[in-house]
mmCIF file of C-alpha atoms and ligand atoms in Angstrom:
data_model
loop_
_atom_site.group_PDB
_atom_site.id
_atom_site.type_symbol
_atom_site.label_atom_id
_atom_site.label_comp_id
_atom_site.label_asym_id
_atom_site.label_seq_id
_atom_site.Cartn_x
_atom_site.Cartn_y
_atom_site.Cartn_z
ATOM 1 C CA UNK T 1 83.446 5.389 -5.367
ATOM 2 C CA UNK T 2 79.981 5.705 -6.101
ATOM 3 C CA UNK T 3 76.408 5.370 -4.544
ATOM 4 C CA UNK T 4 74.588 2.725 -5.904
ATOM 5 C CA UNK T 5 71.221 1.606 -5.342
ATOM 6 C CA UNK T 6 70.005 -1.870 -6.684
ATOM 7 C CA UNK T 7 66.265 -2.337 -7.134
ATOM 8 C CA UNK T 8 65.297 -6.234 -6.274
ATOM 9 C CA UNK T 9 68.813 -6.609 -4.533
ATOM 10 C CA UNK T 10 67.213 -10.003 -2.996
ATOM 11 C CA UNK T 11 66.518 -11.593 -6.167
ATOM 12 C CA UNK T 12 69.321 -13.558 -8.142
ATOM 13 C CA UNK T 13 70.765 -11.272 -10.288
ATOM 14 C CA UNK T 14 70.641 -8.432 -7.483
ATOM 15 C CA UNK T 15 72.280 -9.923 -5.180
ATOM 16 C CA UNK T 16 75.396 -10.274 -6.844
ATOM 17 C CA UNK T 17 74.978 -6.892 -8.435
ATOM 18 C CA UNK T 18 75.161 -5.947 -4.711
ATOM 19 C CA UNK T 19 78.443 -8.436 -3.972
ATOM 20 C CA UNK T 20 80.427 -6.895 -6.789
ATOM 21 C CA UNK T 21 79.699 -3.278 -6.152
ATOM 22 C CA UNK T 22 80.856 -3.942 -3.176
ATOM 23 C CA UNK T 23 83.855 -5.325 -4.213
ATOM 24 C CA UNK T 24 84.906 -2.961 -6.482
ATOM 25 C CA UNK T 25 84.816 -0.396 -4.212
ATOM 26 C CA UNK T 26 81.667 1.289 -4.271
ATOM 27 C CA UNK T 27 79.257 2.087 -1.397
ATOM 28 C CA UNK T 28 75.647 -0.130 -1.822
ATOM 29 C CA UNK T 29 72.394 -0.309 -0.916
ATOM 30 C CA UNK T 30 69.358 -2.411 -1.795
ATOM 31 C CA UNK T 31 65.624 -2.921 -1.856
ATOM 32 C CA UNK T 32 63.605 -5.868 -1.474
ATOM 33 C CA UNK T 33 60.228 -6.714 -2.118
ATOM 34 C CA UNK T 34 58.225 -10.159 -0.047
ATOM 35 C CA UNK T 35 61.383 -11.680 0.455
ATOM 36 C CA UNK T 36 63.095 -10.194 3.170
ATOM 37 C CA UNK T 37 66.514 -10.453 3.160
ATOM 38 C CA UNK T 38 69.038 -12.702 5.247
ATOM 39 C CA UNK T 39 70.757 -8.973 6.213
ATOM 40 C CA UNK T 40 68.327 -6.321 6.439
ATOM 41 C CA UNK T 41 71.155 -3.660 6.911
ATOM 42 C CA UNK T 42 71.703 -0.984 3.762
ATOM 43 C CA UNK T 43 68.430 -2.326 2.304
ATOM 44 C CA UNK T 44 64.671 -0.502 2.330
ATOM 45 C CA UNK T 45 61.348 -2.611 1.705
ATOM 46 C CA UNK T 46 60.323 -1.008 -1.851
ATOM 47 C CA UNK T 47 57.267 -2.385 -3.963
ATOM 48 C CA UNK T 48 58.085 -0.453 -7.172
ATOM 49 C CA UNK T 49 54.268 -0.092 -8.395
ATOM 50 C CA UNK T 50 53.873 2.779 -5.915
ATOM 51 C CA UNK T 51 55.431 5.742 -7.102
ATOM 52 C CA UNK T 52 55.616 7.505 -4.058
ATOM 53 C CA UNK T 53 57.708 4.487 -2.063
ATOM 54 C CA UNK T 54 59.937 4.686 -5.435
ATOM 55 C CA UNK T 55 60.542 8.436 -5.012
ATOM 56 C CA UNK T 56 61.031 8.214 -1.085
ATOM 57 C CA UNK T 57 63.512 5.033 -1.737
ATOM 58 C CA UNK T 58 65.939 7.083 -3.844
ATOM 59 C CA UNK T 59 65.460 10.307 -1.234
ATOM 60 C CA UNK T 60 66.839 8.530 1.188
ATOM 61 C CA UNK T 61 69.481 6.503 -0.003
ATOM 62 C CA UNK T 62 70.856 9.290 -2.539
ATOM 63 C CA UNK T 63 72.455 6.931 -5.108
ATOM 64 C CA UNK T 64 74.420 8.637 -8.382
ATOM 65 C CA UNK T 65 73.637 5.155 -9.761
ATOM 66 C CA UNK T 66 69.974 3.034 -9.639
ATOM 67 C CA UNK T 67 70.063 -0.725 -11.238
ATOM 68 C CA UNK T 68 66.564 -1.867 -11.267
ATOM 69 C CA UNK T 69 67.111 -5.592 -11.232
ATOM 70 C CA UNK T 70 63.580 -6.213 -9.983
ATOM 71 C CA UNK T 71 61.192 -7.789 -12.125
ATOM 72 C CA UNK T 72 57.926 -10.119 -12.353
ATOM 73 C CA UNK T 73 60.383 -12.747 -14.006
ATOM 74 C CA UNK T 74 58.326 -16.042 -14.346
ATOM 75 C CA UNK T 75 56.997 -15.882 -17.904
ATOM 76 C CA UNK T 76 54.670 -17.953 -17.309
ATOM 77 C CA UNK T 77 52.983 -16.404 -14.899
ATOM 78 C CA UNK T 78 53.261 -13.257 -16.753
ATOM 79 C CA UNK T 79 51.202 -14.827 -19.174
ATOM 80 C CA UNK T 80 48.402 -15.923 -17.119
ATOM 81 C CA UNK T 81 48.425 -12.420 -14.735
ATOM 82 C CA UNK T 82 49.328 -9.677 -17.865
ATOM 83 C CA UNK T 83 47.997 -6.445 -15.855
ATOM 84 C CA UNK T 84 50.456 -7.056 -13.107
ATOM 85 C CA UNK T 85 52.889 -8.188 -15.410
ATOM 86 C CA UNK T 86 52.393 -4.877 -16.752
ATOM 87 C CA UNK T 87 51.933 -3.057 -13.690
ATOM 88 C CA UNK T 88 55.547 -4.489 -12.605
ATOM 89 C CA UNK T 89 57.898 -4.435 -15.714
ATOM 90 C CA UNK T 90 56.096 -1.841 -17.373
ATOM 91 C CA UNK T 91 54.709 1.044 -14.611
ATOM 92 C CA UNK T 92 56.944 -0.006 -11.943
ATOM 93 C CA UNK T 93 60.092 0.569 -14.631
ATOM 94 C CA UNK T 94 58.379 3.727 -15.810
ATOM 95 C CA UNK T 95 58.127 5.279 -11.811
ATOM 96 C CA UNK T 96 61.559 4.088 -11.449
ATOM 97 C CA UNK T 97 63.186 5.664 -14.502
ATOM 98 C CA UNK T 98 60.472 8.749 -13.775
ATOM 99 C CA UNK T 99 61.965 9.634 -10.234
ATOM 100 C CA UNK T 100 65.301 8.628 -11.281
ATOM 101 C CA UNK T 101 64.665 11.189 -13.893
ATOM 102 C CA UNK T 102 63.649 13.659 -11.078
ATOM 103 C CA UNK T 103 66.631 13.066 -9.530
ATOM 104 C CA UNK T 104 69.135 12.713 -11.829
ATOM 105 C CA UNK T 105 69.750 9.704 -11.192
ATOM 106 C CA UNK T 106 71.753 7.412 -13.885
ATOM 107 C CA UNK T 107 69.937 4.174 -14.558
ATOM 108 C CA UNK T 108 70.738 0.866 -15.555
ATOM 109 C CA UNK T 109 67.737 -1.456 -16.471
ATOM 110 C CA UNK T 110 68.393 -5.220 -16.659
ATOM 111 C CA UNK T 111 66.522 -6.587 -19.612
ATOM 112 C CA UNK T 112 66.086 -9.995 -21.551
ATOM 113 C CA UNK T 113 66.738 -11.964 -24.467
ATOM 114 C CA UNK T 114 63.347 -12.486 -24.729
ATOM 115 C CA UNK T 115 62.844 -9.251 -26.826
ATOM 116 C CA UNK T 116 63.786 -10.884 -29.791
ATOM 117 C CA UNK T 117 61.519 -13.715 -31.518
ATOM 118 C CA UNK T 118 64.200 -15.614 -31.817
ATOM 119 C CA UNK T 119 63.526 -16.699 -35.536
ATOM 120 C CA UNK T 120 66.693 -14.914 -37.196
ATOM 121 C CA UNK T 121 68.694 -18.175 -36.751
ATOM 122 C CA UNK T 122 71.710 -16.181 -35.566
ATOM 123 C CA UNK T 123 73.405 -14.354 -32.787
ATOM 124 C CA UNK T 124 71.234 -11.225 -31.843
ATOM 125 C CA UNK T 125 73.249 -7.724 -32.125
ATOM 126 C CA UNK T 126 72.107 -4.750 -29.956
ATOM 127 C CA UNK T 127 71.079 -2.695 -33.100
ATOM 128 C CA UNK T 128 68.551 -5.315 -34.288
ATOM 129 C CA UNK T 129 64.738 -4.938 -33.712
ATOM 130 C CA UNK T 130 62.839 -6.600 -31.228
ATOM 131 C CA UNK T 131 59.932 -8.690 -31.700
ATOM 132 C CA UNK T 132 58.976 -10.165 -28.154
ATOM 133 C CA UNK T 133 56.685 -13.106 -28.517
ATOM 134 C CA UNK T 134 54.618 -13.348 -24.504
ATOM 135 C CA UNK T 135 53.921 -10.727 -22.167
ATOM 136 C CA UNK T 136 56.510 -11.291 -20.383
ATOM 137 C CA UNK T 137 58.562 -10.167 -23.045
ATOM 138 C CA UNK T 138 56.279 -7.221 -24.214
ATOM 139 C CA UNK T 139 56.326 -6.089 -20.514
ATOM 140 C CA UNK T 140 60.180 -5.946 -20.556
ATOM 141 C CA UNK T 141 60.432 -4.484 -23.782
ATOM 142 C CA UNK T 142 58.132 -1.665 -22.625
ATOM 143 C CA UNK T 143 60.611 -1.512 -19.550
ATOM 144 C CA UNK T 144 63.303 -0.824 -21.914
ATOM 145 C CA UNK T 145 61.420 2.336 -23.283
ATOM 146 C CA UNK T 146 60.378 3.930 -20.838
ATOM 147 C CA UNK T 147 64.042 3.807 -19.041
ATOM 148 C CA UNK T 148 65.827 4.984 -22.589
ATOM 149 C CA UNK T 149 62.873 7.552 -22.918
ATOM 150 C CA UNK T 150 63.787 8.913 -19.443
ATOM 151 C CA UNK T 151 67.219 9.999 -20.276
ATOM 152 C CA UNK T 152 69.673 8.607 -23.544
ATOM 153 C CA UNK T 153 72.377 8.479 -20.736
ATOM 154 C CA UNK T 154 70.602 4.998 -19.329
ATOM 155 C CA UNK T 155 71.466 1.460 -20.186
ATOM 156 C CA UNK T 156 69.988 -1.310 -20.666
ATOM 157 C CA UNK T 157 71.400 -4.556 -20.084
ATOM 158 C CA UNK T 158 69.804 -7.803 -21.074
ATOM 159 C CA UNK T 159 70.858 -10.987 -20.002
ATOM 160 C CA UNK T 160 69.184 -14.834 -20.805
ATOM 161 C CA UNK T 161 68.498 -17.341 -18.480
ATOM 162 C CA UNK T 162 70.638 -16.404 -15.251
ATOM 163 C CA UNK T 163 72.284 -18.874 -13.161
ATOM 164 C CA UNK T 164 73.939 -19.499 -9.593
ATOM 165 C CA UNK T 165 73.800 -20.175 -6.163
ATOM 166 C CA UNK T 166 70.918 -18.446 -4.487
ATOM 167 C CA UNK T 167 71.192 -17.174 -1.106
ATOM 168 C CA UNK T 168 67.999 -15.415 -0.847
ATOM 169 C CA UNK T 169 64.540 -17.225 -0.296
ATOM 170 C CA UNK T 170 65.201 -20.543 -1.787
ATOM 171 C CA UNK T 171 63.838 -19.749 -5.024
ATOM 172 C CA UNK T 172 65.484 -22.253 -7.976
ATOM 173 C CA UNK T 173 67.486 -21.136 -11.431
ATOM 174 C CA UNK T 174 67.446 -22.985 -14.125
ATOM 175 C CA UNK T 175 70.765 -24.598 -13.465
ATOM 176 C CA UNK T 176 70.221 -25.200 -9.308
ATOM 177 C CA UNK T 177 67.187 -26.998 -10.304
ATOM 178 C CA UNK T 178 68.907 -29.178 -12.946
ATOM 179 C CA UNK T 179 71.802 -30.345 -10.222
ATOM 180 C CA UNK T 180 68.572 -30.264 -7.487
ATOM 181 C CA UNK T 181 66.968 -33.107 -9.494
ATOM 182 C CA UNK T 182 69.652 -34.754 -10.634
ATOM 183 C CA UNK T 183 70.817 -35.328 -7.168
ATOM 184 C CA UNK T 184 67.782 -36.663 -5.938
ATOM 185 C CA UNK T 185 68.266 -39.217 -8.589
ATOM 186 C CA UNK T 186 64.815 -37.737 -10.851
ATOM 187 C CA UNK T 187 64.783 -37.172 -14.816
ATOM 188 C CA UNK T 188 64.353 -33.715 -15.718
ATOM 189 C CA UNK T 189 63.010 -33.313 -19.749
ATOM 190 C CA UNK T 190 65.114 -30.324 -21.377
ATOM 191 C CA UNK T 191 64.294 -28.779 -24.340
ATOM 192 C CA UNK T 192 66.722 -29.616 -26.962
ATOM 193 C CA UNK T 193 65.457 -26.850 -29.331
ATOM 194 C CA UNK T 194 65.193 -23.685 -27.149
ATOM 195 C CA UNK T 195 68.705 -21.898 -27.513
ATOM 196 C CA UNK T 196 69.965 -19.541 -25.500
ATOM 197 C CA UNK T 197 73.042 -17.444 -24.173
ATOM 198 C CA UNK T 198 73.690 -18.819 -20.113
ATOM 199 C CA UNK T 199 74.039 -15.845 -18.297
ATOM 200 C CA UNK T 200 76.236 -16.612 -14.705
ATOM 201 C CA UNK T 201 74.951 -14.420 -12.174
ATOM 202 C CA UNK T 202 78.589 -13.056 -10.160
ATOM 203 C CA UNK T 203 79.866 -12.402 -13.839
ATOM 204 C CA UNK T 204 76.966 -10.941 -15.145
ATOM 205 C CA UNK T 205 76.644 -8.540 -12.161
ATOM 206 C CA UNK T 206 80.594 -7.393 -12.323
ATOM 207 C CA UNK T 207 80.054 -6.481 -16.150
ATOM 208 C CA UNK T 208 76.786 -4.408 -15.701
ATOM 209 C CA UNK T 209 78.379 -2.691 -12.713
ATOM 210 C CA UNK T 210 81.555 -1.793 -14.869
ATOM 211 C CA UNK T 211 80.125 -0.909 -17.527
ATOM 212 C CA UNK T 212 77.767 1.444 -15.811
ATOM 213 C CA UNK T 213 80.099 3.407 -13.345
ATOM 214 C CA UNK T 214 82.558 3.948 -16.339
ATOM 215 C CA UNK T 215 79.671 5.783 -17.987
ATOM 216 C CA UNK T 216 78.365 3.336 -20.963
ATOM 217 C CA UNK T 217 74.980 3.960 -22.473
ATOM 218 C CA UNK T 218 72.493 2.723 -24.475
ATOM 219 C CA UNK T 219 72.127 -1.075 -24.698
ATOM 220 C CA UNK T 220 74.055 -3.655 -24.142
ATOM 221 C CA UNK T 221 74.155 -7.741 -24.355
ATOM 222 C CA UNK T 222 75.742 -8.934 -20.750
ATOM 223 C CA UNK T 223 74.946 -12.616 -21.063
ATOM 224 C CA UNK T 224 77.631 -15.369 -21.336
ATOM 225 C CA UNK T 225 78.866 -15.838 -24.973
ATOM 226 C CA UNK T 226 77.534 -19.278 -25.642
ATOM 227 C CA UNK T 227 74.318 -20.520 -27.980
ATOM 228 C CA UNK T 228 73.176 -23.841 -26.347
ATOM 229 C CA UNK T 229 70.196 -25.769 -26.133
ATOM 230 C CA UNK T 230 68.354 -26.154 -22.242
ATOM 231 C CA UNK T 231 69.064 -29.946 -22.967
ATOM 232 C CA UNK T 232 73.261 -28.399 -23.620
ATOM 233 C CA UNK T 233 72.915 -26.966 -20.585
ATOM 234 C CA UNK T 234 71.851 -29.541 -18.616
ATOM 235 C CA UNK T 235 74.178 -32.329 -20.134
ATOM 236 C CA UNK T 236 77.382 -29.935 -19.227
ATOM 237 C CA UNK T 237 75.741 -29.238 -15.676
ATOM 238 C CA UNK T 238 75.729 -32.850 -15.038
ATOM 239 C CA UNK T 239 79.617 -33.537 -16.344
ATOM 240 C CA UNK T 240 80.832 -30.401 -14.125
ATOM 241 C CA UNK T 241 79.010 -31.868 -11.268
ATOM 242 C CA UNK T 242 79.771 -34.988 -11.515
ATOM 243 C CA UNK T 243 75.713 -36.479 -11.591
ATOM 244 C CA UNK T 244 73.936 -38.794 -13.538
ATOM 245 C CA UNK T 245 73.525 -37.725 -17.068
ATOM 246 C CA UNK T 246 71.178 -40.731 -18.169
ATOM 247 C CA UNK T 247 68.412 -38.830 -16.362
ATOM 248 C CA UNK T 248 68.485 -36.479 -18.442
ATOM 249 C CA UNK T 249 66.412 -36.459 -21.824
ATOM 250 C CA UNK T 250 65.805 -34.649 -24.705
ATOM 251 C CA UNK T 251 61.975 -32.773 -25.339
ATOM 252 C CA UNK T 252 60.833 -30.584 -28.662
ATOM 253 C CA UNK T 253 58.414 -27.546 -27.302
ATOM 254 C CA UNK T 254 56.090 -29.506 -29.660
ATOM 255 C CA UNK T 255 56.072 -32.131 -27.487
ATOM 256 C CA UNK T 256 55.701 -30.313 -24.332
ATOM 257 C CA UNK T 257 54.094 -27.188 -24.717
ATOM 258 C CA UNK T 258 54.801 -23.896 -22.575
ATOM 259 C CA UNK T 259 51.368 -21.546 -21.406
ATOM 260 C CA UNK T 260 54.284 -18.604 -22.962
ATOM 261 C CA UNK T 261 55.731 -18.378 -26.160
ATOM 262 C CA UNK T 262 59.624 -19.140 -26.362
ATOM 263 C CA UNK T 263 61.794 -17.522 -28.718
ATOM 264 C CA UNK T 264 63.242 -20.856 -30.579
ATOM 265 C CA UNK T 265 67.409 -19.054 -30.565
ATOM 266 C CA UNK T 266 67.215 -15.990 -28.708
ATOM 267 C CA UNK T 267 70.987 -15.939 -28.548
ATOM 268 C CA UNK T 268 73.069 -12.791 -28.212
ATOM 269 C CA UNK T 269 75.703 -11.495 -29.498
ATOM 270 C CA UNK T 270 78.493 -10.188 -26.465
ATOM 271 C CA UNK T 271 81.192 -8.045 -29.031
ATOM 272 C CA UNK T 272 79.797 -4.595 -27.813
ATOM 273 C CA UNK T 273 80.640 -5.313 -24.299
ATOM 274 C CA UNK T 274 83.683 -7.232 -24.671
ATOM 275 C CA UNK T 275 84.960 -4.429 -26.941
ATOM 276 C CA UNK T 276 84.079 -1.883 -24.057
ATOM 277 C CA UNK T 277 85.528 -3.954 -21.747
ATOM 278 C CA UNK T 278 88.477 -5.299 -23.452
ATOM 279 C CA UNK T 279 87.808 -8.805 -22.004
ATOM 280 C CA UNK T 280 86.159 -11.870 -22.644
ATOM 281 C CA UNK T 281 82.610 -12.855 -20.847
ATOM 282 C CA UNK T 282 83.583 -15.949 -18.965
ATOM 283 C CA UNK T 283 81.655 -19.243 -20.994
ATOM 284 C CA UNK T 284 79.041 -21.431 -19.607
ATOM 285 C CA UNK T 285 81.438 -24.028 -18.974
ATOM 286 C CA UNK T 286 83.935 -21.549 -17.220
ATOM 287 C CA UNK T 287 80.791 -20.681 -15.182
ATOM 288 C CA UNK T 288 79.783 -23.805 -13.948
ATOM 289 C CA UNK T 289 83.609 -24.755 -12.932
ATOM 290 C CA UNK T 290 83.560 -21.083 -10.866
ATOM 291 C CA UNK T 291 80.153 -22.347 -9.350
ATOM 292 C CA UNK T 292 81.230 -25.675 -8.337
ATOM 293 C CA UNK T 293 84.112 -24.144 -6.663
ATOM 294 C CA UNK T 294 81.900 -22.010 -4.792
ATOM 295 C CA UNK T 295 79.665 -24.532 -3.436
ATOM 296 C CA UNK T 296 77.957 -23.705 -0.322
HETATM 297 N N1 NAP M 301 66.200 -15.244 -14.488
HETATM 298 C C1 NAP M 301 66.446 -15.276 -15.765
HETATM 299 O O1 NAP M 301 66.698 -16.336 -16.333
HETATM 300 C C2 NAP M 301 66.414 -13.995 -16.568
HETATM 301 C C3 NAP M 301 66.596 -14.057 -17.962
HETATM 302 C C4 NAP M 301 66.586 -12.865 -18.695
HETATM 303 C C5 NAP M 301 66.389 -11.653 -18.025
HETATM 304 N N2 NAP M 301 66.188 -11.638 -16.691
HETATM 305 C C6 NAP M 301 65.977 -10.334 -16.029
HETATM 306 O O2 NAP M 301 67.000 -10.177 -15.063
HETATM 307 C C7 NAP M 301 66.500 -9.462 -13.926
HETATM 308 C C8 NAP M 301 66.865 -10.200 -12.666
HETATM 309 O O3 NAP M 301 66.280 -11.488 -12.703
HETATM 310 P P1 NAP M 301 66.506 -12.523 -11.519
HETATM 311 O O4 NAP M 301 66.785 -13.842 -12.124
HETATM 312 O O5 NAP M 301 67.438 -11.960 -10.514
HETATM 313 O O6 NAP M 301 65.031 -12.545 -10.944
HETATM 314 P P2 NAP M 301 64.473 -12.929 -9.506
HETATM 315 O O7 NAP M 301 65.457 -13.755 -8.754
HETATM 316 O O8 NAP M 301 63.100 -13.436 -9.763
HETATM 317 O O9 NAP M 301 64.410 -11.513 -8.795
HETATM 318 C C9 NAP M 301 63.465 -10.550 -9.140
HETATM 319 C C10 NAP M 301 63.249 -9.694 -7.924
HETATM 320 O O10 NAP M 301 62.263 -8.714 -8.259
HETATM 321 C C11 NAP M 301 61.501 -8.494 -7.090
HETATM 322 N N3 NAP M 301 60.193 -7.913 -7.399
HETATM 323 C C12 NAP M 301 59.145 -8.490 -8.030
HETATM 324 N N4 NAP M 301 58.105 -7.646 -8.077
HETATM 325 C C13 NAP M 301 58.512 -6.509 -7.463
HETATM 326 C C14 NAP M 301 57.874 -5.276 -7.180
HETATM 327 N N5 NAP M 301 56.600 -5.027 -7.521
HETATM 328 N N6 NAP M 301 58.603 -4.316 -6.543
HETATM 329 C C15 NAP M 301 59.881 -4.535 -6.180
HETATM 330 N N7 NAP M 301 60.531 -5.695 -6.397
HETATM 331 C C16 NAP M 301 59.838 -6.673 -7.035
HETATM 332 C C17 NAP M 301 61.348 -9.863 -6.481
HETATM 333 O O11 NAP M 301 61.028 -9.747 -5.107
HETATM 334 P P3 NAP M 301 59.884 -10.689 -4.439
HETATM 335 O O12 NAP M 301 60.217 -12.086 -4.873
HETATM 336 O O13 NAP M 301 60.079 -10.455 -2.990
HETATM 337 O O14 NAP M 301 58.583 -10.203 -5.001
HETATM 338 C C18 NAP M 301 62.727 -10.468 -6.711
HETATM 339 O O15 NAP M 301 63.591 -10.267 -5.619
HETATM 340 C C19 NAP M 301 65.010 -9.291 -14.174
HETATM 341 O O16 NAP M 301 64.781 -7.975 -14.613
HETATM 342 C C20 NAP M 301 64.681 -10.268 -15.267
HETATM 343 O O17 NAP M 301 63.616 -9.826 -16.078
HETATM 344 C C21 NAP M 301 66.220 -12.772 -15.941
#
């Protein structure tokens, strides 16, 4: 059993790093940011610009193990807002991996896809060099550095466009917003040449904590194995749920622009973690069937 602390444990992605910690055993705790919460217990308000709550965060929980899952994640906004972009992916990594550094502290950092320029027309491999395109990405990538710079026994794990139920502050996924329209009987326009590598959340989560507590590092790809379009997506979201597929159409980024730069296949290649793990990732398809089944 270890202690864990997850940074952001109120966003998606931390709240089921928090769920299957738990589950496996190990003995959690979390920080949140605005949101607060639906159970305040185990979990400390942290704002990770401020280097001081950072250090006093990690004094008094004590963890063997931090995940910083916490992130300025709409790229968009990133884009229009790049000092705190910066002053949240960037500086608030580099305090993070800083005091974890302090006090030695093993750190995971949860990364993107986005790194990559997504031009290469394949699968992306760990070893391959990034080339982020936005701020967003830049910001993230700079993340990356300063948490491998801290100490080579870090990881980084970067996942692409993560979905699931959210129980925490209402905010929408790519996928809960697809079934959210859809059921309200509007047309959603998906972009049939973005391609990515669905990431579900629970899965996700259970792979970064396993690899991390059974002491990989260096980086590693923890999305789902699949390369599909956002219009892919959507189509098999609508068949697994069971809604109205005609709503849904087809859009080139030509047609309707972004503020950010998209990488046009940002896919990623899974055979370094399936290897460690000697499994399979569970497929987007697989992942949706899971998510259906636990319906709220
Ligand atoms: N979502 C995706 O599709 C996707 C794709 C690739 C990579 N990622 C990466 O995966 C990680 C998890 O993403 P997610 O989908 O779980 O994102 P999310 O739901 O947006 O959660 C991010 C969390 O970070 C917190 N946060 C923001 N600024 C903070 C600050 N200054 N100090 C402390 N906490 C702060 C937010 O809290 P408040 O809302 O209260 O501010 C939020 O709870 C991120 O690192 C992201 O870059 C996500």
């Amino acid at each position: 059993m270890q202690r864990v602390l997850v940074v952001g444990a109120a966003g998606l992605l931390g709240q089921y790093l928090t769920k299957a910690g738990k589950e496996m055993g190990h003995n959690m705790s979390g920080t949140y940011n605005s949101v607060v919460p639906t159970d305040t217990n185990e979990m400390l308000q942290l704002d990770i610009t401020d280097r001081g709550q950072v250090a006093e965060a990690i004094e008094r929980s004590r963890p063997e193990l931090l995940v910083l899952s916490a992130a300025m994640t709409n790229v968009d906004q990133c884009e229009r807002e790049p000092a705190k972009a910066y002053a949240v992916n960037m500086e608030g990594a580099f305090n993070v991996a800083a005091e974890c550094k302090a006090a030695d502290v093993k750190m995971v950092y949860i990364s993107t896809d986005f790194v990559f320029n997504g031009l290469k027309g394949g699968r992306y491999y760990e070893f391959e060099n990034p080339d982020p395109l936005g701020i967003y990405a830049q910001s993230k990538l700079e993340g990356e550095r300063v948490t491998m710079d801290a100490s080579r026994s870090n990881v980084v794990c970067r996942v692409s466009v993560v979905d699931g139920w959210n129980s925490e502050g209402g905010k929408k996924n790519f996928v809960t917003w697809v079934i959210d329209s859809l059921q309200k009987g509007q047309g959603v326009r998906l972009y049939s040449d973005q391609y990515v590598s669905p990431t579900y959340a629970p899965e996700a989560a259970k792979v970064i904590m396993e690899l991390a507590v059974k002491g990989a590092h260096g980086t590693y790809h923890t999305s789902g194995p699949d390369c599909l379009s956002r219009f892919e997506i959507g189509v098999r979201v609508a068949e697994t749920f069971s809604l109205d597929r005609g709503l849904i159409s087809p859009v080139t980024t030509s047609e309707m622009p972004l503020m950010a730069a998209r990488p046009p296949r940002s896919c990623l290649s899974v055979d370094q973690a399936e290897a460690e793990l000697g499994r399979p990732m569970i497929n987007m398809s697989q992942g949706l069937t899971m998510m259906r089944s636990d319906k709220p």
